[in-house]
Amino acid sequence: MPTSFSSLPQLVTAVKAATNGTLTTEPKEIKRIRTGGLPVGTNNQYFTTWDFVNGMIRDHSTCTWYSLLITFEDHRFSLDQCCALVHRFDYTYTNFLRYSGFEEMAALAAAMSKHLPTATTREEAVKAVRAFLAYLNRLAAWSFHYFPWDIGKHLTYYTTASVAASPDLSRRVHVTNGRKVRMTWQPLGISVVATLATKENPELCNDVLRELPFTIIQDHAVVSGESMYAWAPVISTAPVHVKERQCDAPVGRIRYSQATGNKIIVQYGEVTEDIETPVLGEIMPEYEDKLREVGRAVWKSTFQTKEIILLTMETMD
């Protein structure tokens, strides 16, 4: 990949090419740091660097560039004001990540800071920011998958009692008959049918539908309980009309988190969080047993084996 670009469109083309190359293939930077290929870390160990990198990549996408995207789309701010924020908010992250082996990402970020002020329209700038955010989300997805979450078995609660939030079923959202999609997990060979909340959250669902079909890496939640998520190749800032507390949701609920990486989230059992999340749809009840089988396999993949499980999502009409 070139280290310099003559224009913002040329830069966006390069960013999209880098993103497409990591949908189902691990980025070389992630592999290098997780296998100890980068001699960075105090006392001849690299776990601490890996830990820092994993958190910073996630924050870089969810807290920095997603916030920048919302700002670029907000016409209360001039394009010049938006561009002035990029280097200020980005540099601390990219400078450390560059030092930690992410030279390509840092070069692309620096080029974004340089070329965004040359955008001829706000739309051109927004497209560029969206492209770079999609690239960062892919790095975050792969970093999350390979992080050694099984270290948590040494830091468990003394009690065996459930830590789940108390559900209030009166607050459960009812999804009306919307567009049907198929979700398939390989190599498990398990498919389910889901109904999207196209009447409850039409703009959000349309953002997802426009990108179907896609295949992405599936991972398991590490905080909220029996839930799975996958970073979608979608960048949505759509208005959300209907949210639901996770603890109130039924098995099979599909959520969508714009602010934490544009993740598709599937609940297959008990969760611990009472946080409200946008409703994307629900998997039909007759697939509950299959869904639990997928959940157990994905839990094992994320926490133990690191086997790649891929989710394909496609329309049925």
Short mmCIF file of C-alpha atoms in Angstrom, two decimals:
data_model
loop_
_atom_site.label_atom_id
_atom_site.label_comp_id
_atom_site.label_asym_id
_atom_site.label_seq_id
_atom_site.Cartn_x
_atom_site.Cartn_y
_atom_site.Cartn_z
CA MET A 1 0.00 0.00 0.00
CA PRO A 2 1.34 3.47 -0.84
CA THR A 3 2.32 5.76 2.02
CA SER A 4 1.26 8.94 0.27
CA PHE A 5 -1.81 9.88 -1.73
CA SER A 6 -2.50 12.60 -4.26
CA SER A 7 -6.16 13.12 -3.36
CA LEU A 8 -8.89 12.23 -0.90
CA PRO A 9 -10.67 9.90 -3.39
CA GLN A 10 -7.44 7.99 -3.97
CA LEU A 11 -7.03 7.61 -0.21
CA VAL A 12 -10.60 6.35 0.19
CA THR A 13 -10.02 3.75 -2.52
CA ALA A 14 -6.96 2.48 -0.65
CA VAL A 15 -8.83 2.38 2.67
CA LYS A 16 -11.68 0.38 1.15
CA ALA A 17 -9.23 -2.07 -0.40
CA ALA A 18 -7.56 -2.60 2.97
CA THR A 19 -10.96 -3.12 4.60
CA ASN A 20 -12.17 -5.65 2.02
CA GLY A 21 -9.02 -7.68 2.54
CA THR A 22 -9.87 -8.28 6.21
CA LEU A 23 -13.54 -9.29 6.16
CA THR A 24 -12.68 -12.97 6.65
CA THR A 25 -8.87 -12.82 6.78
CA GLU A 26 -6.91 -11.75 9.85
CA PRO A 27 -4.89 -8.53 9.35
CA LYS A 28 -1.15 -9.06 9.49
CA GLU A 29 -0.78 -6.43 12.23
CA ILE A 30 -3.11 -8.35 14.55
CA LYS A 31 -1.31 -11.63 13.95
CA ARG A 32 2.07 -10.03 14.52
CA ILE A 33 1.23 -8.58 17.92
CA ARG A 34 -0.69 -11.61 19.23
CA THR A 35 2.14 -14.00 18.31
CA GLY A 36 4.91 -11.92 19.87
CA GLY A 37 6.32 -10.80 16.54
CA LEU A 38 6.78 -7.25 17.76
CA PRO A 39 9.45 -6.69 20.45
CA VAL A 40 7.46 -4.12 22.44
CA GLY A 41 6.72 -4.70 26.12
CA THR A 42 8.41 -4.20 29.48
CA ASN A 43 10.35 -7.10 31.02
CA ASN A 44 10.54 -9.16 27.83
CA GLN A 45 6.77 -9.77 27.71
CA TYR A 46 4.20 -8.47 25.26
CA PHE A 47 0.88 -9.21 26.96
CA THR A 48 0.62 -5.68 28.37
CA THR A 49 1.19 -4.16 24.93
CA TRP A 50 -1.40 -6.51 23.46
CA ASP A 51 -3.84 -5.53 26.22
CA PHE A 52 -3.30 -1.82 25.55
CA VAL A 53 -3.63 -2.31 21.80
CA ASN A 54 -6.87 -4.26 22.09
CA GLY A 55 -8.49 -1.56 24.21
CA MET A 56 -7.15 1.33 22.14
CA ILE A 57 -8.27 -0.12 18.82
CA ARG A 58 -11.78 -0.57 20.18
CA ASP A 59 -11.85 2.97 21.62
CA HIS A 60 -10.29 4.41 18.46
CA SER A 61 -13.20 3.16 16.39
CA THR A 62 -16.12 3.44 18.82
CA CYS A 63 -15.24 6.54 20.84
CA THR A 64 -13.13 8.55 18.40
CA TRP A 65 -13.96 7.95 14.75
CA TYR A 66 -17.64 7.12 15.28
CA SER A 67 -17.96 10.38 17.21
CA LEU A 68 -16.09 12.16 14.44
CA LEU A 69 -18.50 10.72 11.87
CA ILE A 70 -21.52 11.99 13.81
CA THR A 71 -19.85 15.40 14.00
CA PHE A 72 -19.10 15.48 10.25
CA GLU A 73 -22.78 14.65 9.58
CA ASP A 74 -23.96 17.42 11.93
CA HIS A 75 -24.47 20.60 9.92
CA ARG A 76 -24.24 22.73 13.04
CA PHE A 77 -20.47 22.32 12.62
CA SER A 78 -18.66 23.68 9.60
CA LEU A 79 -16.53 21.34 7.54
CA ASP A 80 -13.43 23.28 8.61
CA GLN A 81 -14.33 22.79 12.28
CA CYS A 82 -14.82 19.06 11.75
CA CYS A 83 -11.51 18.66 9.96
CA ALA A 84 -9.72 20.54 12.73
CA LEU A 85 -10.88 17.92 15.24
CA VAL A 86 -9.46 14.92 13.39
CA HIS A 87 -5.79 15.28 14.28
CA ARG A 88 -6.61 16.46 17.80
CA PHE A 89 -8.72 13.38 18.63
CA ASP A 90 -6.91 10.81 16.51
CA TYR A 91 -3.20 11.37 17.12
CA THR A 92 -2.82 9.94 20.63
CA TYR A 93 -4.32 6.64 19.49
CA THR A 94 -2.53 6.33 16.18
CA ASN A 95 0.84 7.33 17.58
CA PHE A 96 0.80 4.53 20.17
CA LEU A 97 -0.69 2.02 17.74
CA ARG A 98 1.96 2.93 15.15
CA TYR A 99 4.63 2.18 17.75
CA SER A 100 2.83 -1.10 18.42
CA GLY A 101 3.06 -2.29 14.83
CA PHE A 102 0.10 -0.66 13.09
CA GLU A 103 2.12 1.35 10.60
CA GLU A 104 -0.46 1.04 7.81
CA MET A 105 -3.30 2.24 10.01
CA ALA A 106 -1.25 5.17 11.29
CA ALA A 107 -0.26 6.15 7.75
CA LEU A 108 -3.90 6.05 6.62
CA ALA A 109 -4.97 8.11 9.63
CA ALA A 110 -2.30 10.72 8.94
CA ALA A 111 -3.41 10.87 5.32
CA MET A 112 -7.02 11.34 6.45
CA SER A 113 -5.98 14.26 8.64
CA LYS A 114 -4.11 15.76 5.70
CA HIS A 115 -6.65 15.23 2.92
CA LEU A 116 -10.03 15.69 4.62
CA PRO A 117 -9.66 19.52 4.47
CA THR A 118 -9.40 19.18 0.67
CA ALA A 119 -12.90 17.70 0.38
CA THR A 120 -14.97 19.71 -2.08
CA THR A 121 -18.25 18.86 -0.34
CA ARG A 122 -19.38 17.68 3.07
CA GLU A 123 -20.68 14.48 1.45
CA GLU A 124 -17.21 13.67 0.13
CA ALA A 125 -15.73 14.16 3.59
CA VAL A 126 -18.42 12.05 5.26
CA LYS A 127 -17.79 9.20 2.81
CA ALA A 128 -14.10 9.31 3.66
CA VAL A 129 -14.71 9.23 7.41
CA ARG A 130 -17.17 6.34 6.97
CA ALA A 131 -14.59 4.40 4.98
CA PHE A 132 -11.89 4.84 7.59
CA LEU A 133 -14.26 3.91 10.41
CA ALA A 134 -15.22 0.70 8.58
CA TYR A 135 -11.51 -0.13 8.32
CA LEU A 136 -10.98 0.46 12.05
CA ASN A 137 -14.00 -1.70 12.90
CA ARG A 138 -12.45 -4.64 11.08
CA LEU A 139 -9.22 -4.24 13.07
CA ALA A 140 -11.28 -4.11 16.28
CA ALA A 141 -13.17 -7.26 15.31
CA TRP A 142 -10.04 -9.31 14.74
CA SER A 143 -8.30 -7.90 17.80
CA PHE A 144 -11.28 -8.89 19.93
CA HIS A 145 -11.45 -12.40 18.50
CA TYR A 146 -7.85 -13.34 19.24
CA PHE A 147 -7.50 -11.62 22.60
CA PRO A 148 -6.88 -14.26 25.35
CA TRP A 149 -10.20 -13.89 27.14
CA ASP A 150 -9.70 -17.24 28.87
CA ILE A 151 -7.35 -15.48 31.29
CA GLY A 152 -10.61 -14.45 32.98
CA LYS A 153 -11.00 -17.94 34.43
CA HIS A 154 -8.43 -16.87 37.02
CA LEU A 155 -10.58 -13.87 38.03
CA THR A 156 -13.99 -15.33 38.79
CA TYR A 157 -16.61 -14.38 41.40
CA TYR A 158 -16.65 -16.23 44.72
CA THR A 159 -20.41 -16.68 44.50
CA THR A 160 -22.16 -18.99 42.05
CA ALA A 161 -25.39 -16.98 42.21
CA SER A 162 -26.66 -15.35 39.03
CA VAL A 163 -25.52 -11.78 38.44
CA ALA A 164 -28.17 -11.13 35.79
CA ALA A 165 -30.28 -8.00 35.96
CA SER A 166 -33.92 -8.53 36.89
CA PRO A 167 -36.13 -8.65 33.78
CA ASP A 168 -39.36 -6.75 33.36
CA LEU A 169 -41.29 -8.63 30.69
CA SER A 170 -43.82 -5.82 30.38
CA ARG A 171 -41.08 -3.80 28.71
CA ARG A 172 -40.31 -6.48 26.11
CA VAL A 173 -40.56 -5.24 22.51
CA HIS A 174 -42.87 -7.00 20.07
CA VAL A 175 -41.46 -7.17 16.55
CA THR A 176 -44.14 -7.11 13.86
CA ASN A 177 -43.91 -9.14 10.67
CA GLY A 178 -40.99 -7.57 8.80
CA ARG A 179 -38.38 -8.60 6.23
CA LYS A 180 -37.01 -12.12 6.63
CA VAL A 181 -33.30 -12.89 6.64
CA ARG A 182 -31.33 -16.08 6.95
CA MET A 183 -28.39 -16.36 9.33
CA THR A 184 -25.96 -19.24 8.80
CA TRP A 185 -22.95 -20.20 10.89
CA GLN A 186 -20.09 -22.15 9.34
CA PRO A 187 -18.42 -24.57 9.85
CA LEU A 188 -21.29 -25.42 12.24
CA GLY A 189 -23.73 -25.87 9.36
CA ILE A 190 -26.55 -24.23 11.33
CA SER A 191 -29.07 -21.85 9.73
CA VAL A 192 -31.95 -19.91 11.28
CA VAL A 193 -34.60 -17.54 9.99
CA ALA A 194 -35.08 -14.11 11.52
CA THR A 195 -37.57 -11.28 11.18
CA LEU A 196 -36.15 -7.77 11.03
CA ALA A 197 -37.79 -4.87 12.87
CA THR A 198 -38.45 -3.03 9.63
CA LYS A 199 -41.52 -1.32 11.08
CA GLU A 200 -40.02 -0.51 14.48
CA ASN A 201 -36.58 0.70 13.29
CA PRO A 202 -36.93 1.08 9.51
CA GLU A 203 -33.90 3.28 8.87
CA LEU A 204 -31.58 1.06 10.89
CA CYS A 205 -32.87 -2.10 9.20
CA ASN A 206 -32.50 -0.50 5.78
CA ASP A 207 -28.85 0.31 6.51
CA VAL A 208 -28.24 -3.37 7.20
CA LEU A 209 -30.36 -4.65 4.30
CA ARG A 210 -28.45 -2.50 1.81
CA GLU A 211 -25.22 -4.33 2.64
CA LEU A 212 -26.62 -7.89 2.50
CA PRO A 213 -25.38 -10.50 1.89
CA PHE A 214 -22.22 -10.45 3.96
CA THR A 215 -20.04 -12.91 5.83
CA ILE A 216 -18.29 -11.85 9.04
CA ILE A 217 -16.47 -13.37 11.99
CA GLN A 218 -18.71 -14.36 14.91
CA ASP A 219 -17.66 -13.84 18.52
CA HIS A 220 -19.13 -14.15 21.99
CA ALA A 221 -19.86 -11.40 24.49
CA VAL A 222 -17.36 -11.20 27.35
CA VAL A 223 -19.40 -9.04 29.74
CA SER A 224 -23.13 -9.33 29.15
CA GLY A 225 -23.75 -13.09 29.39
CA GLU A 226 -25.27 -15.47 26.85
CA SER A 227 -25.01 -13.21 23.86
CA MET A 228 -23.00 -13.21 20.63
CA TYR A 229 -21.90 -10.36 18.42
CA ALA A 230 -20.22 -9.69 15.12
CA TRP A 231 -18.87 -6.45 13.67
CA ALA A 232 -20.98 -5.83 10.54
CA PRO A 233 -19.57 -4.26 7.36
CA VAL A 234 -22.10 -1.48 7.89
CA ILE A 235 -21.71 2.08 9.13
CA SER A 236 -25.04 3.27 10.48
CA THR A 237 -25.92 6.57 12.10
CA ALA A 238 -29.62 6.03 11.42
CA PRO A 239 -32.18 7.29 13.93
CA VAL A 240 -33.34 4.60 16.35
CA HIS A 241 -36.97 4.63 17.47
CA VAL A 242 -37.19 1.43 19.51
CA LYS A 243 -34.71 0.18 22.11
CA GLU A 244 -34.98 -2.57 24.70
CA ARG A 245 -33.16 -3.43 27.90
CA GLN A 246 -31.07 -6.51 27.25
CA CYS A 247 -32.35 -8.25 30.37
CA ASP A 248 -35.95 -7.87 29.14
CA ALA A 249 -35.31 -9.37 25.71
CA PRO A 250 -36.34 -12.88 24.67
CA VAL A 251 -34.02 -15.62 23.48
CA GLY A 252 -33.47 -14.92 19.80
CA ARG A 253 -33.48 -11.13 20.08
CA ILE A 254 -31.24 -9.45 17.50
CA ARG A 255 -29.84 -6.09 18.54
CA TYR A 256 -27.66 -3.61 16.71
CA SER A 257 -25.05 -1.43 18.38
CA GLN A 258 -24.06 1.55 16.25
CA ALA A 259 -21.92 3.15 18.94
CA THR A 260 -19.76 0.13 19.82
CA GLY A 261 -18.55 -0.83 16.38
CA ASN A 262 -21.73 -1.41 14.37
CA LYS A 263 -22.26 -4.87 15.80
CA ILE A 264 -25.06 -7.33 15.16
CA ILE A 265 -25.86 -8.94 18.51
CA VAL A 266 -27.80 -12.16 19.05
CA GLN A 267 -29.10 -13.19 22.48
CA TYR A 268 -29.36 -16.93 23.08
CA GLY A 269 -29.87 -17.08 26.87
CA GLU A 270 -29.56 -15.14 30.12
CA VAL A 271 -27.83 -11.77 30.05
CA THR A 272 -26.56 -9.58 32.88
CA GLU A 273 -26.98 -6.07 31.47
CA ASP A 274 -29.89 -3.68 31.83
CA ILE A 275 -28.52 -1.39 29.12
CA GLU A 276 -30.96 -0.39 26.37
CA THR A 277 -29.89 -1.36 22.84
CA PRO A 278 -31.53 -0.77 19.44
CA VAL A 279 -33.80 -3.61 18.33
CA LEU A 280 -32.91 -5.06 14.92
CA GLY A 281 -35.18 -8.11 14.90
CA GLU A 282 -35.64 -11.59 16.30
CA ILE A 283 -34.89 -15.17 15.40
CA MET A 284 -38.00 -17.30 15.17
CA PRO A 285 -38.75 -19.33 18.35
CA GLU A 286 -38.54 -22.73 16.66
CA TYR A 287 -34.78 -22.25 16.26
CA GLU A 288 -34.10 -21.79 19.99
CA ASP A 289 -32.30 -25.13 20.42
CA LYS A 290 -30.12 -24.52 17.36
CA LEU A 291 -29.35 -21.04 18.60
CA ARG A 292 -28.15 -22.35 21.95
CA GLU A 293 -25.92 -24.83 20.10
CA VAL A 294 -24.40 -21.96 18.14
CA GLY A 295 -23.94 -19.94 21.34
CA ARG A 296 -22.05 -22.73 23.10
CA ALA A 297 -19.78 -23.23 20.08
CA VAL A 298 -19.07 -19.52 19.77
CA TRP A 299 -18.34 -19.26 23.51
CA LYS A 300 -15.75 -22.03 23.12
CA SER A 301 -14.26 -20.30 20.08
CA THR A 302 -13.93 -16.90 21.76
CA PHE A 303 -12.71 -18.07 25.16
CA GLN A 304 -10.71 -21.20 24.29
CA THR A 305 -9.97 -22.53 20.82
CA LYS A 306 -10.04 -19.36 18.67
CA GLU A 307 -11.55 -21.46 15.89
CA ILE A 308 -13.00 -19.17 13.23
CA ILE A 309 -16.79 -19.27 13.07
CA LEU A 310 -18.31 -17.21 10.28
CA LEU A 311 -21.79 -15.72 10.19
CA THR A 312 -23.45 -15.20 6.81
CA MET A 313 -26.50 -12.98 6.75
CA GLU A 314 -28.67 -12.78 3.61
CA THR A 315 -32.17 -11.78 2.56
CA MET A 316 -34.80 -14.38 1.77
CA ASP A 317 -36.83 -12.38 -0.74
#
